[in-house]
Short mmCIF file of N, CA and C in Angstrom, two decimals:
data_model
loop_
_atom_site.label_atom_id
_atom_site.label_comp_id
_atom_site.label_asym_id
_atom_site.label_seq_id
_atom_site.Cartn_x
_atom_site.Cartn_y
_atom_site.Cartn_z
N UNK B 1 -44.11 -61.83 -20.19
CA UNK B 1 -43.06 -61.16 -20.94
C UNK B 1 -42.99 -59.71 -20.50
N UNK B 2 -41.96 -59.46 -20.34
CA UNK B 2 -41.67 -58.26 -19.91
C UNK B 2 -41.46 -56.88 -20.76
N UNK B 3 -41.39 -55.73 -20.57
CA UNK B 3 -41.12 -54.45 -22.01
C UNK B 3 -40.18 -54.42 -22.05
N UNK B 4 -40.52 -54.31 -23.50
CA UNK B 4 -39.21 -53.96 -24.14
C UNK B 4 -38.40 -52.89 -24.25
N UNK B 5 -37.41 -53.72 -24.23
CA UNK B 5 -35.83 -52.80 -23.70
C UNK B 5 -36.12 -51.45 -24.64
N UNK B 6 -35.43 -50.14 -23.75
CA UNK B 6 -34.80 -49.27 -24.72
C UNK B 6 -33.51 -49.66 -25.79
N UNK B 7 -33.72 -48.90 -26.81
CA UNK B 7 -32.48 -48.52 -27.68
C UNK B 7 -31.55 -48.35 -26.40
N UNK B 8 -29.86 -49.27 -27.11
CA UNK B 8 -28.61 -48.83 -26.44
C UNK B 8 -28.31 -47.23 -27.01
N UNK B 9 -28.07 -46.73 -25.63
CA UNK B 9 -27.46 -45.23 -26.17
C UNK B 9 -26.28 -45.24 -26.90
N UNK B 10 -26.35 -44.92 -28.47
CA UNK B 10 -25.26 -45.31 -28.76
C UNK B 10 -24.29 -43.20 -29.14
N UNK B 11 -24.77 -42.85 -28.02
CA UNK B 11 -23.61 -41.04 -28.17
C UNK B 11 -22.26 -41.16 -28.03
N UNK B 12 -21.76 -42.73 -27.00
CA UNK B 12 -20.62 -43.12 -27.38
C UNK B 12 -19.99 -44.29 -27.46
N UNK B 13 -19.70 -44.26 -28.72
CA UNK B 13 -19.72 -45.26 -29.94
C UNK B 13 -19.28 -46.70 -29.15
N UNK B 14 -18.32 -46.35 -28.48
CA UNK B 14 -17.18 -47.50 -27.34
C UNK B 14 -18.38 -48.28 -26.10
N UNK B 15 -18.87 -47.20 -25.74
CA UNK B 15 -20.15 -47.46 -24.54
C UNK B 15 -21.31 -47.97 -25.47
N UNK B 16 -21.48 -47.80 -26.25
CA UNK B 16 -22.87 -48.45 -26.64
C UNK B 16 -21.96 -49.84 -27.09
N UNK B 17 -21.06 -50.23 -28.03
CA UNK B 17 -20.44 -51.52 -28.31
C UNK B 17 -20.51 -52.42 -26.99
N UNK B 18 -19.76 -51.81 -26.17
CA UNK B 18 -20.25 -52.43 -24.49
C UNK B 18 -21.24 -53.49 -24.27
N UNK B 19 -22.49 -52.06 -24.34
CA UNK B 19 -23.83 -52.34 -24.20
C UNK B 19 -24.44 -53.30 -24.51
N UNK B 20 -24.02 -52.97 -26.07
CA UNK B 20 -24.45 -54.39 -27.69
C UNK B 20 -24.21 -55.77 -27.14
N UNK B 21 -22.92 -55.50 -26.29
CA UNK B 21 -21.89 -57.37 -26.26
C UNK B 21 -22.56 -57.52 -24.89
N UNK B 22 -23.26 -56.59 -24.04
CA UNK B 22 -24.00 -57.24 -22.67
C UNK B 22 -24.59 -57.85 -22.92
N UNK B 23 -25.79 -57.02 -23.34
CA UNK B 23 -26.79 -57.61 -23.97
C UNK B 23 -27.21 -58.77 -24.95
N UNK B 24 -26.16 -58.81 -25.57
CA UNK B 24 -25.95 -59.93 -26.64
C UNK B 24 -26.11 -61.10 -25.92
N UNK B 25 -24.53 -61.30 -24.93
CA UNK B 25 -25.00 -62.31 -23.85
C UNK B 25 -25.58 -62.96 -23.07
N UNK B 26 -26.24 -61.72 -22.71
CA UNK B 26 -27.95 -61.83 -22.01
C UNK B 26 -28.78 -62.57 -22.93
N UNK B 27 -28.99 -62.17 -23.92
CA UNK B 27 -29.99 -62.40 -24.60
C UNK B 27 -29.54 -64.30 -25.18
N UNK B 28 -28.00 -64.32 -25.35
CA UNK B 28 -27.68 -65.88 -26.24
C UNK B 28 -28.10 -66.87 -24.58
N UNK B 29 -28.11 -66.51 -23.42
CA UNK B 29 -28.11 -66.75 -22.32
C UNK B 29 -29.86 -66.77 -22.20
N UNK B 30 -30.38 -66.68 -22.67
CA UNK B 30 -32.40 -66.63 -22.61
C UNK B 30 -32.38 -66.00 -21.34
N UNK B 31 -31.51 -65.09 -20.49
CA UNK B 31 -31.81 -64.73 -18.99
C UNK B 31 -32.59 -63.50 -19.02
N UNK B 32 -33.34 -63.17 -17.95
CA UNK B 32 -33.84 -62.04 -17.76
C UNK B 32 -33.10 -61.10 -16.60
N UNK B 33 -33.13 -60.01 -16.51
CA UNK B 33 -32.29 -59.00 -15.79
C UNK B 33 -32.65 -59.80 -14.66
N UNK B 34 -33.85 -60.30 -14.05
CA UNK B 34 -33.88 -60.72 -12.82
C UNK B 34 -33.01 -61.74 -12.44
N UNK B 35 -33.05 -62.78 -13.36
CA UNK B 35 -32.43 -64.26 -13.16
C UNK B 35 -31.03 -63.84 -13.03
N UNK B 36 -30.78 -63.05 -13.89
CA UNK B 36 -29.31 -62.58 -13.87
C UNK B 36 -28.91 -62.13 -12.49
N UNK B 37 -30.10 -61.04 -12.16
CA UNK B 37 -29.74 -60.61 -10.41
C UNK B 37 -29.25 -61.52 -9.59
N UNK B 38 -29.81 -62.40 -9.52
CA UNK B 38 -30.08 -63.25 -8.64
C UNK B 38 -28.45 -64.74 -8.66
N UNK B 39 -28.05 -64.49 -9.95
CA UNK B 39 -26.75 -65.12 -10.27
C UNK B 39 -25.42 -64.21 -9.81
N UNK B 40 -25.69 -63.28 -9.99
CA UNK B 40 -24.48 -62.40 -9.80
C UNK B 40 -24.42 -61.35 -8.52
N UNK B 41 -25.60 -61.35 -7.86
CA UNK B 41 -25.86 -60.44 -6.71
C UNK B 41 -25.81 -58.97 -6.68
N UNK B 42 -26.07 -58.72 -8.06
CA UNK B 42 -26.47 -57.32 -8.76
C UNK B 42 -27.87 -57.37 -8.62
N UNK B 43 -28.15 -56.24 -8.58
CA UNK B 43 -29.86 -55.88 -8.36
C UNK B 43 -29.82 -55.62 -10.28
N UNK B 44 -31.14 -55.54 -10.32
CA UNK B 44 -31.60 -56.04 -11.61
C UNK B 44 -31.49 -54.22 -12.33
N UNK B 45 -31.34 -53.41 -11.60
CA UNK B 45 -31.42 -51.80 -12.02
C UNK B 45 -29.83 -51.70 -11.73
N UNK B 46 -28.91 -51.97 -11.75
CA UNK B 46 -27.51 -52.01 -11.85
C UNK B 46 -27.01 -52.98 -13.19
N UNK B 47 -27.32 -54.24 -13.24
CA UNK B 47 -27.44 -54.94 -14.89
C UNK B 47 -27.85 -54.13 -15.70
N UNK B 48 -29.46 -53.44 -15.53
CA UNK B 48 -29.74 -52.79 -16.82
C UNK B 48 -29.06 -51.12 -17.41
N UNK B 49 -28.80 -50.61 -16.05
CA UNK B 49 -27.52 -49.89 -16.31
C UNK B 49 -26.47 -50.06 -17.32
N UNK B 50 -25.94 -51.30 -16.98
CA UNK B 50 -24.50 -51.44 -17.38
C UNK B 50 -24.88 -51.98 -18.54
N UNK B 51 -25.82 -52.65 -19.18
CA UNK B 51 -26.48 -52.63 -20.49
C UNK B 51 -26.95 -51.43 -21.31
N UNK B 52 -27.05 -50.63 -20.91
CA UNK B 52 -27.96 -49.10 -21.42
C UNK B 52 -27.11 -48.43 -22.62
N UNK B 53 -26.03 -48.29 -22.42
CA UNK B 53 -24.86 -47.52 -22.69
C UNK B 53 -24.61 -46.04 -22.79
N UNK B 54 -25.45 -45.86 -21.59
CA UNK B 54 -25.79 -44.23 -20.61
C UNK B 54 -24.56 -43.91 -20.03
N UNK B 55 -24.28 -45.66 -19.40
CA UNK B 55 -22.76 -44.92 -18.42
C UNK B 55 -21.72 -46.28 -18.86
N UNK B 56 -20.79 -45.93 -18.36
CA UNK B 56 -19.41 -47.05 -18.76
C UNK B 56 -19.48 -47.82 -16.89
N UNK B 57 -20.24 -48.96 -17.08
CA UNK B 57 -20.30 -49.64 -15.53
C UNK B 57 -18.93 -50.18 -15.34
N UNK B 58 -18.93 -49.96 -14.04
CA UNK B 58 -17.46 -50.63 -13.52
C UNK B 58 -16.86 -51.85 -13.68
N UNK B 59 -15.84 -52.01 -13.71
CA UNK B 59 -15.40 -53.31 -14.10
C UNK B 59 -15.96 -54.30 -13.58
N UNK B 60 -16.23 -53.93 -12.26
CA UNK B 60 -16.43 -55.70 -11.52
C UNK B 60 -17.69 -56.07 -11.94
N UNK B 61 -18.36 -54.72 -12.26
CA UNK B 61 -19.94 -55.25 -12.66
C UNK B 61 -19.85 -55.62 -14.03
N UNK B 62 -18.86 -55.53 -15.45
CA UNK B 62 -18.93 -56.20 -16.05
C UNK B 62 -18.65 -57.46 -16.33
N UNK B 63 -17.97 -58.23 -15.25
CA UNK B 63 -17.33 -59.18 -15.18
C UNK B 63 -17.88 -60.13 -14.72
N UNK B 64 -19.09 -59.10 -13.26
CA UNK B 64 -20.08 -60.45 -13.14
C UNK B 64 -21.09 -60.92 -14.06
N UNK B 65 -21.40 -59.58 -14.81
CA UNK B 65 -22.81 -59.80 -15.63
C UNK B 65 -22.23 -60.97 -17.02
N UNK B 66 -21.16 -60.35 -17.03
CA UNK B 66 -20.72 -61.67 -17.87
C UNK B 66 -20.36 -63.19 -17.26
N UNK B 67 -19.79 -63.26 -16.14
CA UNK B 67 -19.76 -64.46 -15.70
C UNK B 67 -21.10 -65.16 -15.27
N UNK B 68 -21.78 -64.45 -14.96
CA UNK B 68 -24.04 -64.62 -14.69
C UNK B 68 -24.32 -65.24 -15.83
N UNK B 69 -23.72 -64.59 -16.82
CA UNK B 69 -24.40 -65.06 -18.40
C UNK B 69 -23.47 -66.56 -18.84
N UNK B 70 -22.75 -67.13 -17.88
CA UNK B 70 -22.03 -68.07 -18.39
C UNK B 70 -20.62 -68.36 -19.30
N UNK B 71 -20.13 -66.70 -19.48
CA UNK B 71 -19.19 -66.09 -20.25
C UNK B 71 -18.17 -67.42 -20.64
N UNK B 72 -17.74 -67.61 -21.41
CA UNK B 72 -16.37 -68.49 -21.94
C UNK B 72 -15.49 -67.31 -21.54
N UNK B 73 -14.47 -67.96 -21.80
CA UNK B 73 -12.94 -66.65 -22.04
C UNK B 73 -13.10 -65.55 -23.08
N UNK B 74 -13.38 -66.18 -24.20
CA UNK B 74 -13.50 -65.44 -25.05
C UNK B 74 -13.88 -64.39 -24.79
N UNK B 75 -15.31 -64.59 -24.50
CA UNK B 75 -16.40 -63.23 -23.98
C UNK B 75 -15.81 -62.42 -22.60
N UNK B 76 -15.47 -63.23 -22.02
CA UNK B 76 -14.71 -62.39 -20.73
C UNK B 76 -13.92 -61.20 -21.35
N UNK B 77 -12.77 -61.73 -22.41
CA UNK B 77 -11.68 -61.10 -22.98
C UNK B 77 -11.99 -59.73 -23.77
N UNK B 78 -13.71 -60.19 -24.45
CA UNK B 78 -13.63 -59.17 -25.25
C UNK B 78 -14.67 -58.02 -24.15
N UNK B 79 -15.18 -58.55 -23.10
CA UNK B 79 -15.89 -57.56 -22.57
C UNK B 79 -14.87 -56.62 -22.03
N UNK B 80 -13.75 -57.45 -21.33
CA UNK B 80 -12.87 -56.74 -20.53
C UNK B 80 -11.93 -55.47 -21.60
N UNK B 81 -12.22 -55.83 -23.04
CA UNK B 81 -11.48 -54.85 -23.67
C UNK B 81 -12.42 -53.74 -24.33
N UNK B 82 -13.74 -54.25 -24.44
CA UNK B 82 -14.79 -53.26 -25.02
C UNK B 82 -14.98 -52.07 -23.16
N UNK B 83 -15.07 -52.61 -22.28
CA UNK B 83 -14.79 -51.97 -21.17
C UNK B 83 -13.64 -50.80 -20.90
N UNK B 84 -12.34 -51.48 -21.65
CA UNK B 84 -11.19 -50.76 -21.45
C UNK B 84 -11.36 -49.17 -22.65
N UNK B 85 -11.75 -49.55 -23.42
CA UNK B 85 -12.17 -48.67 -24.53
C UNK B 85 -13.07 -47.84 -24.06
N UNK B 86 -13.95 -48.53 -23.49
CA UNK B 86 -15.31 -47.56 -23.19
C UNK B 86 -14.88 -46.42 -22.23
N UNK B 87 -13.75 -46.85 -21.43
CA UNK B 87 -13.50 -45.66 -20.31
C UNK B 87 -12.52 -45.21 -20.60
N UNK B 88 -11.31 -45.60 -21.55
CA UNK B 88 -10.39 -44.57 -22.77
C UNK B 88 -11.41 -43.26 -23.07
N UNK B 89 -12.54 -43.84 -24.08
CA UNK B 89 -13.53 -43.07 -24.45
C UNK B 89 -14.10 -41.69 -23.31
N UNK B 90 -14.16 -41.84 -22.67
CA UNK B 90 -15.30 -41.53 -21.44
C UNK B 90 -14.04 -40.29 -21.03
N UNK B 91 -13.53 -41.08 -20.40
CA UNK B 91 -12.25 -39.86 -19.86
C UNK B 91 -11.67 -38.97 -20.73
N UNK B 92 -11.43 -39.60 -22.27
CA UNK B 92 -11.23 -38.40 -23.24
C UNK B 92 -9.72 -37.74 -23.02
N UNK B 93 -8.95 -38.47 -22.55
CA UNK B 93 -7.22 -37.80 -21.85
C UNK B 93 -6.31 -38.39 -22.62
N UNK B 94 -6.09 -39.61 -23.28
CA UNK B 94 -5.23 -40.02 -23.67
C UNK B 94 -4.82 -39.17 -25.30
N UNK B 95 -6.13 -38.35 -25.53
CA UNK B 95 -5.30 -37.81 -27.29
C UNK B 95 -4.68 -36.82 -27.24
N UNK B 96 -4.49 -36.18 -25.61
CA UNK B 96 -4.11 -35.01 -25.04
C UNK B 96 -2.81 -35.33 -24.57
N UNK B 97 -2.28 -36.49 -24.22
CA UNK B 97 -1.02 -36.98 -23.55
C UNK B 97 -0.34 -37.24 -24.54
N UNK B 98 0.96 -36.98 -24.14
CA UNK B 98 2.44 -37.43 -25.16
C UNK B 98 3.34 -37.70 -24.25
N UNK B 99 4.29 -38.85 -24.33
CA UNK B 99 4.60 -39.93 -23.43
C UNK B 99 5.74 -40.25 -24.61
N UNK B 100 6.91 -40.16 -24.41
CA UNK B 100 8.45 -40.76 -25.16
C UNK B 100 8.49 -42.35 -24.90
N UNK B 101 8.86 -43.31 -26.31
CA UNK B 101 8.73 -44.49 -26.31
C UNK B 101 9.69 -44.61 -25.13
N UNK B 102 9.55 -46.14 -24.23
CA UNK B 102 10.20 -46.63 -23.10
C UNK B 102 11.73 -46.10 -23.12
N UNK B 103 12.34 -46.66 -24.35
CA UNK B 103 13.87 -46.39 -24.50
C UNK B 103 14.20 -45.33 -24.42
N UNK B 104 13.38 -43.99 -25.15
CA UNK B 104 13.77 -42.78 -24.53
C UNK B 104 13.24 -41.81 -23.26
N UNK B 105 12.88 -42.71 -22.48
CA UNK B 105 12.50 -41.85 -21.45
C UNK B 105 13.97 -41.31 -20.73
N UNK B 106 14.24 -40.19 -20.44
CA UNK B 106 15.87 -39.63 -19.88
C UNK B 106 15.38 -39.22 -18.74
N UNK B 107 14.30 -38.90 -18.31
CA UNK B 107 14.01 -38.13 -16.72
C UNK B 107 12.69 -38.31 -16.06
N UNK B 108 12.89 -37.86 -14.73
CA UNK B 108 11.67 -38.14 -14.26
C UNK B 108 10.25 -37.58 -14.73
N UNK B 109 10.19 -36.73 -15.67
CA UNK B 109 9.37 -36.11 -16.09
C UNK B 109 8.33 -37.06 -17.22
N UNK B 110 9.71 -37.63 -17.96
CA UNK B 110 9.21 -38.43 -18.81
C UNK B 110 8.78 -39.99 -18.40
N UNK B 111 9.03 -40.76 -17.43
CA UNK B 111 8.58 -41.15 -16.90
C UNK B 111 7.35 -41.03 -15.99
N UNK B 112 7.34 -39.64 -15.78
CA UNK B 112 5.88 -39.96 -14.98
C UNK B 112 4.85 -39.85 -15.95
N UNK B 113 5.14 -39.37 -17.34
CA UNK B 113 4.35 -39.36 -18.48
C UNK B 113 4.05 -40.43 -18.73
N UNK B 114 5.04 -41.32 -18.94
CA UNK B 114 4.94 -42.56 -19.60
C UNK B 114 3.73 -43.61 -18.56
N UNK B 115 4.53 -43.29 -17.96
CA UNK B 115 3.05 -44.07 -16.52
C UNK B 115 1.92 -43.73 -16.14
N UNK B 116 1.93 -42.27 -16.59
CA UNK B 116 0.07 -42.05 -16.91
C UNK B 116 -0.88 -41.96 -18.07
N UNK B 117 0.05 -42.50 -19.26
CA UNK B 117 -0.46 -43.12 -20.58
C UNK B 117 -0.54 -44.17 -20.14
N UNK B 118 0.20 -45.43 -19.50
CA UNK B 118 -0.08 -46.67 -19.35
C UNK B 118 -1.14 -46.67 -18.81
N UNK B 119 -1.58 -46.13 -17.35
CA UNK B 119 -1.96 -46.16 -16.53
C UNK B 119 -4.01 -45.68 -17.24
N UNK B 120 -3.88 -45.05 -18.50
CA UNK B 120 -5.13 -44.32 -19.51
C UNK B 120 -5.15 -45.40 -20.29
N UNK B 121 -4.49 -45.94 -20.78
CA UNK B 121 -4.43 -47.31 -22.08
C UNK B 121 -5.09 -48.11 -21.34
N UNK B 122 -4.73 -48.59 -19.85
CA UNK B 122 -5.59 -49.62 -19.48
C UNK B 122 -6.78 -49.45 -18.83
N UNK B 123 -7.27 -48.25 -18.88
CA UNK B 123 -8.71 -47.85 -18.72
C UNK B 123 -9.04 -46.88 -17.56
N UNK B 124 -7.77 -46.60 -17.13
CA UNK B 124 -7.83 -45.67 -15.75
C UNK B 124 -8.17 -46.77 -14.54
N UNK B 125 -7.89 -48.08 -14.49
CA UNK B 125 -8.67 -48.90 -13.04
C UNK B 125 -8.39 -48.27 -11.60
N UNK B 126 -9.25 -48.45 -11.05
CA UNK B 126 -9.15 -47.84 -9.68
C UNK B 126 -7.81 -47.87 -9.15
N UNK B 127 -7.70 -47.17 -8.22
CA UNK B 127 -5.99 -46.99 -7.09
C UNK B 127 -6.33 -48.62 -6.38
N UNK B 128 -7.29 -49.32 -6.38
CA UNK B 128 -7.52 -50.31 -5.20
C UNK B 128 -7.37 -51.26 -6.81
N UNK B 129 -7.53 -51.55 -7.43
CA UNK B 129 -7.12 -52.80 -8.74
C UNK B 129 -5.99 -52.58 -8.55
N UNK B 130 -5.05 -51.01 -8.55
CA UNK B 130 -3.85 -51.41 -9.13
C UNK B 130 -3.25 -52.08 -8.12
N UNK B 131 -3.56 -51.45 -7.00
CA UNK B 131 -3.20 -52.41 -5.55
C UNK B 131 -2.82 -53.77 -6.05
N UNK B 132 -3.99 -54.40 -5.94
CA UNK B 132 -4.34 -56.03 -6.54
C UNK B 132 -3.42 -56.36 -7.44
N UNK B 133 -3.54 -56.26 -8.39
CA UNK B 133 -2.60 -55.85 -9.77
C UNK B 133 -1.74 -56.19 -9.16
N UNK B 134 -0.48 -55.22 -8.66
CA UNK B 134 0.71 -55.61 -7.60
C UNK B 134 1.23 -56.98 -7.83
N UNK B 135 0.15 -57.37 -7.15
CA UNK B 135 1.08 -58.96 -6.80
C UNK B 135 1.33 -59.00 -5.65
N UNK B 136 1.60 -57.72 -4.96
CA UNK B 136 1.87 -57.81 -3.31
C UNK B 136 1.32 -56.23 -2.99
N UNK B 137 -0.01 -56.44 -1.91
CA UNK B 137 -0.64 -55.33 -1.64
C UNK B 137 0.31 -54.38 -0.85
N UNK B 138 1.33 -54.96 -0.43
CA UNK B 138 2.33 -53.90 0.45
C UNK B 138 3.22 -53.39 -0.17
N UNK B 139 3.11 -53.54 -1.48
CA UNK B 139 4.36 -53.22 -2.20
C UNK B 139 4.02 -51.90 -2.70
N UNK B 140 2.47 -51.29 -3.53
CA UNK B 140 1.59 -50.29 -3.90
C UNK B 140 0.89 -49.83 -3.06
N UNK B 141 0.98 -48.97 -1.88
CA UNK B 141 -0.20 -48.97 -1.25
C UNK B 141 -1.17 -47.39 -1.89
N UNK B 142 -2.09 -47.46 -1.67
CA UNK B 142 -3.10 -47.03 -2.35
C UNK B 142 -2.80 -45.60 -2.78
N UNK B 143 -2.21 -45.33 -1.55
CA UNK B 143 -1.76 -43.97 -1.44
C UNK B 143 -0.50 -43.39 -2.36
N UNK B 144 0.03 -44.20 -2.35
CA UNK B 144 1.64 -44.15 -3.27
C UNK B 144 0.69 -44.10 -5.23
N UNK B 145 0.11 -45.33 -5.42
CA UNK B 145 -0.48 -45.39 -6.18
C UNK B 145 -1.59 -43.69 -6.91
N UNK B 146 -1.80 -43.24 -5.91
CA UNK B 146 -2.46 -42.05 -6.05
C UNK B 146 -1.60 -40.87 -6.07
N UNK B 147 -0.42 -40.86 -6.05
CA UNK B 147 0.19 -39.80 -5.94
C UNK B 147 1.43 -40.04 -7.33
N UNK B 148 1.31 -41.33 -8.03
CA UNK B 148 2.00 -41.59 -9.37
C UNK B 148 0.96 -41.47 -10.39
N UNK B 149 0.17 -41.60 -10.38
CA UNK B 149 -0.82 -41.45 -11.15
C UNK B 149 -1.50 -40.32 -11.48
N UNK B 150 -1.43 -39.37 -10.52
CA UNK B 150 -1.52 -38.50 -10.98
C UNK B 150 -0.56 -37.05 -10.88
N UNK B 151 0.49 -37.42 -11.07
CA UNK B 151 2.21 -37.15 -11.31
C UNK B 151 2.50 -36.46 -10.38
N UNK B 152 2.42 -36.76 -8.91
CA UNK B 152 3.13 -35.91 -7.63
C UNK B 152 3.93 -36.71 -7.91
N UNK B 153 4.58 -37.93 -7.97
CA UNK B 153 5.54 -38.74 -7.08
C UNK B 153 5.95 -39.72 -8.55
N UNK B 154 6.92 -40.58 -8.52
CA UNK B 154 7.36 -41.65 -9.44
C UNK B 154 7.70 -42.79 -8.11
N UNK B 155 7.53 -43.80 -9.01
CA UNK B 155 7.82 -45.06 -8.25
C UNK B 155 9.37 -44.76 -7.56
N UNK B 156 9.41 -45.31 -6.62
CA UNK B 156 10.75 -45.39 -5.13
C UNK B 156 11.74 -46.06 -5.93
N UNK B 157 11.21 -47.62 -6.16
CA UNK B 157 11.78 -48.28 -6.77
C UNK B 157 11.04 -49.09 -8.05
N UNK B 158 12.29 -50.36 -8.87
CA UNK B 158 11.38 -51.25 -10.16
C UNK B 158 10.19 -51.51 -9.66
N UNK B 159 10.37 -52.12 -7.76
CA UNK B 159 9.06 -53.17 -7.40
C UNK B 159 8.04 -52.29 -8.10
#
């Protein structure tokens, strides 16, 4: 038997909830950080990371540690939203932004607002997700993506 875990850091409130629902899984899962390594191709000090609730781990690493643990949908769904929260939290930008509902956006100004509240609501994901995201990697390229996001530029076109 191995020592026992630290306390989840719970300084923020969103990141430790995280933490709680990793771990939870882990634990309804009888796995040990190792076994888990070894399922998901995370080293066993990157799992216990993203369990800690020190830092808000990246998406993909919550997705494997949950799919390692055997995740249903359910659990997928709610990690992927305790995740989205946790890095709302973390970044701390969205209570600072004001963004006009869709119907009244009148200019480009307000539009590029509106697309970097969306763009904070869904957790800030990398310029390379939103890529993905897309639907067609040539349609966003990374670069375009980086220059709407953080309000040089507005989309060309709807695509």
């Amino acid at each position: 038997m191995g020592l026992k875990e630290k306390p989840v850091d719970q300084s923020r409130p969103a990141r430790g909830r995280l933490a709680e629902h990793l771990r939870g899984l882990r634990d309804a899962a009888g796995m040990t950080y190792e076994t888990l390594a070894r399922c998901t191709d995370l080293s066993p000090a990157t799992l216990k990371r993203a369990a800690s609730g020190a830092v808000v781990p990246r998406r993909a690493t919550v997705d494997a540690y949950v799919e390692g643990c055997g995740g249903e949908p359910d659990a997928v769904r709610a990690a992927d939203e305790l995740w989205r929260q946790a890095r709302i939290e973390e970044r701390g930008r969205l209570v600072q932004l004001r963004a006009p509902h869709p119907e009244l956006i009148g200019d480009e100004g307000d539009l590029s607002r509106a697309l970097e509240v969306v763009w904070e609501q869904a957790g800030a994901p990398s310029l390379r997700e939103l890529k993905e995201r897309s639907g067609n990697p040539l349609a966003l390229p990374v670069s375009s993506a980086a220059r709407i996001v953080n309000r040089d530029a507005i989309p060309a076109d709807a695509q």
